[in-house]
C-alpha cells in the first residue's frame, strides 16, 4: 500500500493578484489530506467528505479526455458543470486525469481522509490532487507529481496560478510569482480561521474579477503587490503588528474587487475592533476568514458565535 499526505494552505497575501503575475505569499497549515492506494480490479475510491466512486479504468480515462478537450477549447462553463455534476463525477475526473498524466491504466483502490473543508479557501483540491497523485505514482519525481496535480487542478479551476499546488507540495511559507516558487524565511505563528459556512468556486470568482474594468482592477493589484513586499519582511520577524495592518488594508482591496461577502465583512470588523487583522483566504465569496492577533484565545472568545479553529502556519509539505 502506498500512502501520502498533503497540507492545506492559507494565503497571507496575493490571492487573485497572483493570477495577473503579481507575487503571493502562502503558508502550509496543520490540516491535511491523507491518501492510501493499493492495486485492485477496477477503480474504487472511498472518501470521507467527497463521496465514493466505483468505475472502470477506461471510463475514468474517457471522462478525463472529454474534460481535457473542454479545457483546451476554453469551455469552462460546461467543464465545471461536468466536473461538479456529482461527487462521483469529481472523483472520476481526479482518477482519470491522474491516470492519463501518469500513463497507467491499472485498477486501484484509494481511501481519502481529509481535515480540510472543500471550497473554503484552504487549498483542499490542491492537497487532494497532490496526495492522490503521489500515492498513485510510486516513485515519480517531485516535478512529475506537481505537474500532474496542476493538470488535475485545471479541470476543477480553469486556469489556476499554481500557487496552491506549490505551497502544499513544498510546505513552510513561499513567495510565488510568475509560476516560480521560492521558500521564505519565517517565524512560526498561529492564526485563527473563522468559517463563513459559504462555499465558493475558485474558477468562477477568478472569471468575475477578470471582468472588472482594467483601469479599476490594475491599481488594486499593484497595491496588493506592494503590500506583498512588506509582508515578506513581516513574516520573517517576531510580532504580529505589521501583518495585522497589512491584512486590514488588503481586505479592503479584496472587498473592492467584489469577492468579500457581508458575513466576511462583519467578521473582519469584529476582529479589527478588537485590535487584530483579518482577511479572506483564497478565492473569497465566503470560505474562511484568516485572523491574526496577539491573543488568539481572547479573539476566539469575541467570535464565540462563529465556528473557529486555531491553525499553525508554515507546516510540513507533501510526504
Ligand atoms: C485560489 O486559492 C487563489 C486564487 O488566486 C486563484 C489562483 O491562484 O489560481 C484566487
mmCIF file of C-alpha atoms and ligand atoms in Angstrom:
data_model
loop_
_atom_site.group_PDB
_atom_site.id
_atom_site.type_symbol
_atom_site.label_atom_id
_atom_site.label_comp_id
_atom_site.label_asym_id
_atom_site.label_seq_id
_atom_site.Cartn_x
_atom_site.Cartn_y
_atom_site.Cartn_z
ATOM 1 C CA UNK A 1 0.000 0.000 0.000
ATOM 2 C CA UNK A 2 1.274 3.496 -0.885
ATOM 3 C CA UNK A 3 0.413 6.368 1.433
ATOM 4 C CA UNK A 4 0.794 10.100 1.062
ATOM 5 C CA UNK A 5 -0.432 13.231 2.774
ATOM 6 C CA UNK A 6 -0.532 16.907 1.869
ATOM 7 C CA UNK A 7 -1.203 20.005 3.945
ATOM 8 C CA UNK A 8 -3.776 22.644 3.069
ATOM 9 C CA UNK A 9 -2.743 26.303 2.834
ATOM 10 C CA UNK A 10 -3.738 29.841 3.592
ATOM 11 C CA UNK A 11 -2.961 32.905 1.515
ATOM 12 C CA UNK A 12 -1.194 35.512 3.628
ATOM 13 C CA UNK A 13 -1.455 37.832 0.644
ATOM 14 C CA UNK A 14 -1.740 37.899 -3.143
ATOM 15 C CA UNK A 15 -4.795 35.769 -3.987
ATOM 16 C CA UNK A 16 -6.271 36.884 -7.326
ATOM 17 C CA UNK A 17 -3.316 39.293 -7.844
ATOM 18 C CA UNK A 18 -1.145 36.203 -8.456
ATOM 19 C CA UNK A 19 -3.311 35.349 -11.495
ATOM 20 C CA UNK A 20 -2.011 38.629 -13.068
ATOM 21 C CA UNK A 21 1.658 37.785 -12.420
ATOM 22 C CA UNK A 22 1.862 39.636 -9.072
ATOM 23 C CA UNK A 23 3.510 37.969 -6.063
ATOM 24 C CA UNK A 24 1.652 35.957 -3.434
ATOM 25 C CA UNK A 25 2.755 34.636 -0.036
ATOM 26 C CA UNK A 26 1.221 31.374 1.127
ATOM 27 C CA UNK A 27 1.694 29.154 4.178
ATOM 28 C CA UNK A 28 1.113 25.411 4.586
ATOM 29 C CA UNK A 29 -1.149 24.675 7.580
ATOM 30 C CA UNK A 30 -1.509 21.796 10.043
ATOM 31 C CA UNK A 31 -4.677 20.464 8.418
ATOM 32 C CA UNK A 32 -4.047 17.671 5.916
ATOM 33 C CA UNK A 33 -5.474 15.296 3.326
ATOM 34 C CA UNK A 34 -4.385 11.626 3.667
ATOM 35 C CA UNK A 35 -4.482 9.174 0.738
ATOM 36 C CA UNK A 36 -3.727 5.473 0.608
ATOM 37 C CA UNK A 37 -3.724 3.473 -2.615
ATOM 38 C CA UNK A 38 -3.390 -0.258 -3.328
ATOM 39 C CA UNK A 39 -3.775 -2.282 -6.546
ATOM 40 C CA UNK A 40 -7.192 -3.845 -7.230
ATOM 41 C CA UNK A 41 -9.534 -4.823 -10.042
ATOM 42 C CA UNK A 42 -11.333 -1.731 -11.304
ATOM 43 C CA UNK A 43 -11.282 1.714 -9.711
ATOM 44 C CA UNK A 44 -12.704 2.210 -6.231
ATOM 45 C CA UNK A 45 -12.364 5.408 -4.241
ATOM 46 C CA UNK A 46 -13.753 5.791 -0.743
ATOM 47 C CA UNK A 47 -13.548 9.221 0.729
ATOM 48 C CA UNK A 48 -14.777 10.919 3.809
ATOM 49 C CA UNK A 49 -16.245 14.191 2.612
ATOM 50 C CA UNK A 50 -16.113 13.655 -1.177
ATOM 51 C CA UNK A 51 -18.374 10.586 -1.703
ATOM 52 C CA UNK A 52 -17.270 7.385 -3.394
ATOM 53 C CA UNK A 53 -16.571 6.023 -6.872
ATOM 54 C CA UNK A 54 -16.817 2.562 -8.449
ATOM 55 C CA UNK A 55 -15.719 2.589 -12.064
ATOM 56 C CA UNK A 56 -13.590 1.045 -14.784
ATOM 57 C CA UNK A 57 -10.168 2.499 -15.714
ATOM 58 C CA UNK A 58 -11.317 3.102 -19.314
ATOM 59 C CA UNK A 59 -14.433 5.027 -18.210
ATOM 60 C CA UNK A 60 -12.356 7.292 -15.959
ATOM 61 C CA UNK A 61 -9.797 7.929 -18.705
ATOM 62 C CA UNK A 62 -12.508 8.632 -21.328
ATOM 63 C CA UNK A 63 -14.167 11.111 -18.950
ATOM 64 C CA UNK A 64 -10.819 12.859 -18.319
ATOM 65 C CA UNK A 65 -10.204 13.075 -22.110
ATOM 66 C CA UNK A 66 -13.597 14.770 -22.586
ATOM 67 C CA UNK A 67 -12.865 17.234 -19.764
ATOM 68 C CA UNK A 68 -9.382 17.954 -21.133
ATOM 69 C CA UNK A 69 -10.934 18.808 -24.543
ATOM 70 C CA UNK A 70 -13.406 21.181 -22.886
ATOM 71 C CA UNK A 71 -10.492 22.829 -21.064
ATOM 72 C CA UNK A 72 -8.459 23.158 -24.269
ATOM 73 C CA UNK A 73 -11.444 24.806 -26.029
ATOM 74 C CA UNK A 74 -11.916 27.215 -23.094
ATOM 75 C CA UNK A 75 -15.432 25.864 -22.478
ATOM 76 C CA UNK A 76 -15.138 26.366 -18.743
ATOM 77 C CA UNK A 77 -18.856 26.640 -18.005
ATOM 78 C CA UNK A 78 -19.511 23.178 -19.387
ATOM 79 C CA UNK A 79 -16.288 21.830 -17.892
ATOM 80 C CA UNK A 80 -17.246 22.958 -14.367
ATOM 81 C CA UNK A 81 -20.808 21.645 -14.814
ATOM 82 C CA UNK A 82 -19.464 18.192 -15.825
ATOM 83 C CA UNK A 83 -16.900 18.041 -13.020
ATOM 84 C CA UNK A 84 -19.416 19.118 -10.371
ATOM 85 C CA UNK A 85 -22.362 17.074 -11.624
ATOM 86 C CA UNK A 86 -21.944 14.777 -8.586
ATOM 87 C CA UNK A 87 -19.274 13.844 -6.032
ATOM 88 C CA UNK A 88 -18.534 10.702 -8.053
ATOM 89 C CA UNK A 89 -18.021 12.805 -11.229
ATOM 90 C CA UNK A 90 -15.361 14.850 -9.371
ATOM 91 C CA UNK A 91 -13.641 11.649 -8.210
ATOM 92 C CA UNK A 92 -13.838 10.216 -11.739
ATOM 93 C CA UNK A 93 -12.159 13.376 -13.094
ATOM 94 C CA UNK A 94 -9.451 13.107 -10.412
ATOM 95 C CA UNK A 95 -8.790 9.409 -11.110
ATOM 96 C CA UNK A 96 -8.983 9.648 -14.912
ATOM 97 C CA UNK A 97 -6.758 12.714 -15.242
ATOM 98 C CA UNK A 98 -4.162 11.285 -12.831
ATOM 99 C CA UNK A 99 -4.085 8.041 -14.857
ATOM 100 C CA UNK A 100 -3.705 9.977 -18.109
ATOM 101 C CA UNK A 101 -0.867 12.072 -16.695
ATOM 102 C CA UNK A 102 0.919 9.096 -15.144
ATOM 103 C CA UNK A 103 0.361 6.818 -18.159
ATOM 104 C CA UNK A 104 -1.314 3.970 -16.250
ATOM 105 C CA UNK A 105 -4.495 2.005 -16.868
ATOM 106 C CA UNK A 106 -4.164 -0.298 -13.858
ATOM 107 C CA UNK A 107 -7.016 -0.621 -11.388
ATOM 108 C CA UNK A 108 -6.642 0.589 -7.786
ATOM 109 C CA UNK A 109 -8.489 1.193 -4.567
ATOM 110 C CA UNK A 110 -7.970 4.526 -2.841
ATOM 111 C CA UNK A 111 -9.028 5.835 0.557
ATOM 112 C CA UNK A 112 -9.067 9.585 1.123
ATOM 113 C CA UNK A 113 -9.408 11.203 4.554
ATOM 114 C CA UNK A 114 -9.485 14.944 4.914
ATOM 115 C CA UNK A 115 -9.220 17.581 7.641
ATOM 116 C CA UNK A 116 -9.845 20.401 5.138
ATOM 117 C CA UNK A 117 -13.302 21.708 4.169
ATOM 118 C CA UNK A 118 -13.553 21.789 0.349
ATOM 119 C CA UNK A 119 -14.174 25.096 -1.466
ATOM 120 C CA UNK A 120 -13.274 27.187 1.575
ATOM 121 C CA UNK A 121 -10.003 28.867 0.541
ATOM 122 C CA UNK A 122 -7.747 26.315 2.258
ATOM 123 C CA UNK A 123 -6.342 24.530 -0.793
ATOM 124 C CA UNK A 124 -8.433 21.374 -0.439
ATOM 125 C CA UNK A 125 -8.298 20.471 -4.143
ATOM 126 C CA UNK A 126 -4.525 21.024 -4.396
ATOM 127 C CA UNK A 127 -3.990 18.860 -1.295
ATOM 128 C CA UNK A 128 -6.261 16.092 -2.633
ATOM 129 C CA UNK A 129 -4.633 16.131 -6.101
ATOM 130 C CA UNK A 130 -1.075 16.111 -4.738
ATOM 131 C CA UNK A 131 -1.575 13.358 -2.161
ATOM 132 C CA UNK A 132 -3.584 11.248 -4.627
ATOM 133 C CA UNK A 133 -1.018 11.556 -7.450
ATOM 134 C CA UNK A 134 1.869 10.981 -5.035
ATOM 135 C CA UNK A 135 0.306 7.801 -3.624
ATOM 136 C CA UNK A 136 -0.663 6.518 -7.083
ATOM 137 C CA UNK A 137 2.638 7.264 -8.794
ATOM 138 C CA UNK A 138 5.017 5.247 -6.562
ATOM 139 C CA UNK A 139 8.442 6.720 -7.327
ATOM 140 C CA UNK A 140 7.599 9.660 -9.599
ATOM 141 C CA UNK A 141 9.764 12.783 -9.245
ATOM 142 C CA UNK A 142 8.548 15.850 -7.357
ATOM 143 C CA UNK A 143 8.223 17.678 -10.682
ATOM 144 C CA UNK A 144 6.106 14.923 -12.219
ATOM 145 C CA UNK A 145 3.803 14.897 -9.157
ATOM 146 C CA UNK A 146 3.492 18.709 -9.222
ATOM 147 C CA UNK A 147 2.826 18.855 -12.986
ATOM 148 C CA UNK A 148 0.214 16.081 -12.882
ATOM 149 C CA UNK A 149 -1.529 17.680 -9.873
ATOM 150 C CA UNK A 150 -1.651 21.042 -11.610
ATOM 151 C CA UNK A 151 -3.218 19.403 -14.697
ATOM 152 C CA UNK A 152 -5.939 17.980 -12.401
ATOM 153 C CA UNK A 153 -6.423 21.416 -10.803
ATOM 154 C CA UNK A 154 -7.072 22.862 -14.283
ATOM 155 C CA UNK A 155 -10.130 20.627 -14.665
ATOM 156 C CA UNK A 156 -11.520 21.961 -11.373
ATOM 157 C CA UNK A 157 -10.496 25.639 -11.577
ATOM 158 C CA UNK A 158 -9.806 26.534 -15.229
ATOM 159 C CA UNK A 159 -6.507 28.407 -15.155
ATOM 160 C CA UNK A 160 -5.015 28.092 -11.657
ATOM 161 C CA UNK A 161 -1.875 30.107 -10.945
ATOM 162 C CA UNK A 162 -0.164 27.026 -9.458
ATOM 163 C CA UNK A 163 0.478 28.792 -6.123
ATOM 164 C CA UNK A 164 -1.705 26.405 -4.062
ATOM 165 C CA UNK A 165 -0.001 23.339 -5.560
ATOM 166 C CA UNK A 166 3.451 24.877 -4.974
ATOM 167 C CA UNK A 167 2.974 25.635 -1.265
ATOM 168 C CA UNK A 168 1.166 22.378 -0.462
ATOM 169 C CA UNK A 169 3.987 20.399 -2.072
ATOM 170 C CA UNK A 170 6.852 22.380 -0.591
ATOM 171 C CA UNK A 171 5.409 23.255 2.830
ATOM 172 C CA UNK A 172 6.605 26.164 5.005
ATOM 173 C CA UNK A 173 5.901 29.614 3.623
ATOM 174 C CA UNK A 174 6.513 30.512 -0.012
ATOM 175 C CA UNK A 175 6.783 33.503 -2.289
ATOM 176 C CA UNK A 176 5.061 32.676 -5.597
ATOM 177 C CA UNK A 177 5.428 34.949 -8.627
ATOM 178 C CA UNK A 178 5.077 34.248 -12.342
ATOM 179 C CA UNK A 179 4.864 30.481 -11.765
ATOM 180 C CA UNK A 180 8.118 30.470 -9.766
ATOM 181 C CA UNK A 181 8.220 29.412 -6.143
ATOM 182 C CA UNK A 182 10.802 30.446 -3.535
ATOM 183 C CA UNK A 183 10.901 29.281 0.088
ATOM 184 C CA UNK A 184 10.698 32.143 2.604
ATOM 185 C CA UNK A 185 12.350 32.736 5.961
ATOM 186 C CA UNK A 186 9.595 32.890 8.527
ATOM 187 C CA UNK A 187 8.853 32.854 12.235
ATOM 188 C CA UNK A 188 6.352 30.116 13.140
ATOM 189 C CA UNK A 189 2.997 31.518 14.227
ATOM 190 C CA UNK A 190 -0.646 30.603 14.564
ATOM 191 C CA UNK A 191 -3.776 32.135 13.062
ATOM 192 C CA UNK A 192 -7.489 31.865 13.728
ATOM 193 C CA UNK A 193 -9.757 30.601 10.953
ATOM 194 C CA UNK A 194 -13.391 31.722 11.038
ATOM 195 C CA UNK A 195 -15.760 29.768 8.806
ATOM 196 C CA UNK A 196 -18.389 31.748 6.907
ATOM 197 C CA UNK A 197 -20.056 28.397 6.023
ATOM 198 C CA UNK A 198 -20.451 29.554 2.470
ATOM 199 C CA UNK A 199 -18.633 27.601 -0.223
ATOM 200 C CA UNK A 200 -17.163 29.256 -3.277
ATOM 201 C CA UNK A 201 -15.854 28.114 -6.620
ATOM 202 C CA UNK A 202 -12.434 29.461 -7.482
ATOM 203 C CA UNK A 203 -12.794 29.338 -11.274
ATOM 204 C CA UNK A 204 -15.987 31.417 -11.208
ATOM 205 C CA UNK A 205 -14.577 34.029 -8.808
ATOM 206 C CA UNK A 206 -11.410 34.368 -10.907
ATOM 207 C CA UNK A 207 -13.602 34.933 -14.018
ATOM 208 C CA UNK A 208 -15.661 37.512 -12.109
ATOM 209 C CA UNK A 209 -12.544 39.504 -11.172
ATOM 210 C CA UNK A 210 -11.302 39.255 -14.768
ATOM 211 C CA UNK A 211 -14.471 41.037 -15.923
ATOM 212 C CA UNK A 212 -13.704 44.143 -13.795
ATOM 213 C CA UNK A 213 -12.598 47.116 -15.902
ATOM 214 C CA UNK A 214 -8.799 47.011 -16.229
ATOM 215 C CA UNK A 215 -8.488 50.660 -15.143
ATOM 216 C CA UNK A 216 -10.126 49.796 -11.815
ATOM 217 C CA UNK A 217 -8.505 46.374 -11.360
ATOM 218 C CA UNK A 218 -4.854 47.141 -12.117
ATOM 219 C CA UNK A 219 -4.211 49.794 -9.437
ATOM 220 C CA UNK A 220 -5.715 47.421 -6.848
ATOM 221 C CA UNK A 221 -3.457 44.564 -7.975
ATOM 222 C CA UNK A 222 -0.435 46.920 -7.909
ATOM 223 C CA UNK A 223 -1.270 47.963 -4.356
ATOM 224 C CA UNK A 224 -1.585 44.313 -3.254
ATOM 225 C CA UNK A 225 1.817 43.613 -4.891
ATOM 226 C CA UNK A 226 3.471 46.397 -2.916
ATOM 227 C CA UNK A 227 1.924 45.100 0.332
ATOM 228 C CA UNK A 228 3.303 41.638 -0.559
ATOM 229 C CA UNK A 229 6.861 43.038 -0.405
ATOM 230 C CA UNK A 230 6.155 44.414 3.076
ATOM 231 C CA UNK A 231 4.579 41.113 4.134
ATOM 232 C CA UNK A 232 7.753 39.278 3.102
ATOM 233 C CA UNK A 233 9.724 41.225 5.720
ATOM 234 C CA UNK A 234 6.942 40.933 8.320
ATOM 235 C CA UNK A 235 6.717 37.105 8.278
ATOM 236 C CA UNK A 236 10.466 36.847 8.941
ATOM 237 C CA UNK A 237 10.155 38.831 12.197
ATOM 238 C CA UNK A 238 8.589 38.245 15.586
ATOM 239 C CA UNK A 239 5.412 40.179 16.313
ATOM 240 C CA UNK A 240 2.103 40.409 14.512
ATOM 241 C CA UNK A 241 1.603 44.209 14.262
ATOM 242 C CA UNK A 242 2.736 44.654 10.661
ATOM 243 C CA UNK A 243 0.918 41.528 9.463
ATOM 244 C CA UNK A 244 -2.332 42.722 11.089
ATOM 245 C CA UNK A 245 -2.054 46.160 9.425
ATOM 246 C CA UNK A 246 -1.395 44.619 6.005
ATOM 247 C CA UNK A 247 -4.285 42.155 6.429
ATOM 248 C CA UNK A 248 -6.726 45.002 7.132
ATOM 249 C CA UNK A 249 -5.527 47.098 4.152
ATOM 250 C CA UNK A 250 -5.565 44.126 1.769
ATOM 251 C CA UNK A 251 -9.045 43.113 2.917
ATOM 252 C CA UNK A 252 -10.364 46.476 1.708
ATOM 253 C CA UNK A 253 -8.648 45.881 -1.657
ATOM 254 C CA UNK A 254 -10.278 42.432 -1.880
ATOM 255 C CA UNK A 255 -13.638 43.961 -0.944
ATOM 256 C CA UNK A 256 -13.187 46.474 -3.771
ATOM 257 C CA UNK A 257 -12.754 43.519 -6.151
ATOM 258 C CA UNK A 258 -16.205 42.288 -5.080
ATOM 259 C CA UNK A 259 -15.087 38.972 -3.604
ATOM 260 C CA UNK A 260 -15.958 39.667 0.029
ATOM 261 C CA UNK A 261 -19.404 38.930 1.488
ATOM 262 C CA UNK A 262 -21.478 40.622 4.193
ATOM 263 C CA UNK A 263 -20.579 37.885 6.661
ATOM 264 C CA UNK A 264 -16.867 38.157 5.835
ATOM 265 C CA UNK A 265 -17.060 41.946 6.307
ATOM 266 C CA UNK A 266 -18.754 41.656 9.682
ATOM 267 C CA UNK A 267 -16.210 39.064 10.938
ATOM 268 C CA UNK A 268 -13.356 41.332 9.762
ATOM 269 C CA UNK A 269 -14.899 44.308 11.509
ATOM 270 C CA UNK A 270 -15.175 42.398 14.847
ATOM 271 C CA UNK A 271 -11.510 41.390 14.521
ATOM 272 C CA UNK A 272 -10.397 44.955 13.685
ATOM 273 C CA UNK A 273 -12.341 46.471 16.571
ATOM 274 C CA UNK A 274 -10.586 44.015 18.894
ATOM 275 C CA UNK A 275 -7.153 45.087 17.674
ATOM 276 C CA UNK A 276 -6.473 42.279 15.191
ATOM 277 C CA UNK A 277 -6.068 41.820 11.444
ATOM 278 C CA UNK A 278 -8.385 39.775 9.209
ATOM 279 C CA UNK A 279 -8.821 38.940 5.549
ATOM 280 C CA UNK A 280 -10.235 36.430 3.110
ATOM 281 C CA UNK A 281 -8.018 33.423 2.373
ATOM 282 C CA UNK A 282 -8.054 32.284 -1.256
ATOM 283 C CA UNK A 283 -10.736 32.925 -3.839
ATOM 284 C CA UNK A 284 -13.245 34.599 -1.472
ATOM 285 C CA UNK A 285 -17.019 34.556 -1.924
ATOM 286 C CA UNK A 286 -17.268 33.114 1.609
ATOM 287 C CA UNK A 287 -14.872 30.385 2.717
ATOM 288 C CA UNK A 288 -12.603 31.041 5.681
ATOM 289 C CA UNK A 289 -11.548 34.378 7.137
ATOM 290 C CA UNK A 290 -7.978 34.284 8.414
ATOM 291 C CA UNK A 291 -7.255 36.348 11.526
ATOM 292 C CA UNK A 292 -4.030 37.351 13.251
ATOM 293 C CA UNK A 293 -3.985 38.713 16.807
ATOM 294 C CA UNK A 294 -1.574 38.737 19.763
ATOM 295 C CA UNK A 295 -4.103 36.828 21.861
ATOM 296 C CA UNK A 296 -5.906 34.295 19.662
ATOM 297 C CA UNK A 297 -7.775 32.684 22.585
ATOM 298 C CA UNK A 298 -9.269 36.033 23.534
ATOM 299 C CA UNK A 299 -10.172 36.766 19.903
ATOM 300 C CA UNK A 300 -11.797 33.343 19.670
ATOM 301 C CA UNK A 301 -13.991 34.252 22.663
ATOM 302 C CA UNK A 302 -15.025 37.511 20.959
ATOM 303 C CA UNK A 303 -16.054 35.411 17.950
ATOM 304 C CA UNK A 304 -17.840 32.772 20.024
ATOM 305 C CA UNK A 305 -20.939 32.873 17.790
ATOM 306 C CA UNK A 306 -18.839 31.574 14.883
ATOM 307 C CA UNK A 307 -17.227 28.242 14.044
ATOM 308 C CA UNK A 308 -13.499 28.884 14.575
ATOM 309 C CA UNK A 309 -10.252 26.931 14.772
ATOM 310 C CA UNK A 310 -6.642 27.818 15.515
ATOM 311 C CA UNK A 311 -4.119 26.619 12.912
ATOM 312 C CA UNK A 312 -0.307 26.670 12.733
ATOM 313 C CA UNK A 313 1.360 28.281 9.745
ATOM 314 C CA UNK A 314 4.494 27.074 7.981
ATOM 315 C CA UNK A 315 3.891 23.326 8.340
ATOM 316 C CA UNK A 316 5.402 20.313 6.560
ATOM 317 C CA UNK A 317 4.637 19.846 2.853
ATOM 318 C CA UNK A 318 3.747 16.743 0.828
ATOM 319 C CA UNK A 319 5.036 13.454 2.242
HETATM 320 C C1 LIG B 1 -7.185 30.332 -5.020
HETATM 321 O O1 LIG B 1 -6.785 29.616 -3.862
HETATM 322 C C2 LIG B 1 -6.320 31.527 -5.248
HETATM 323 C C3 LIG B 1 -6.594 32.363 -6.495
HETATM 324 O O2 LIG B 1 -5.564 33.341 -6.557
HETATM 325 C C4 LIG B 1 -6.583 31.542 -7.777
HETATM 326 C C5 LIG B 1 -5.201 31.002 -8.166
HETATM 327 O O3 LIG B 1 -4.180 31.392 -7.610
HETATM 328 O O4 LIG B 1 -5.212 30.176 -9.083
HETATM 329 C C6 LIG B 1 -7.919 33.082 -6.396
#
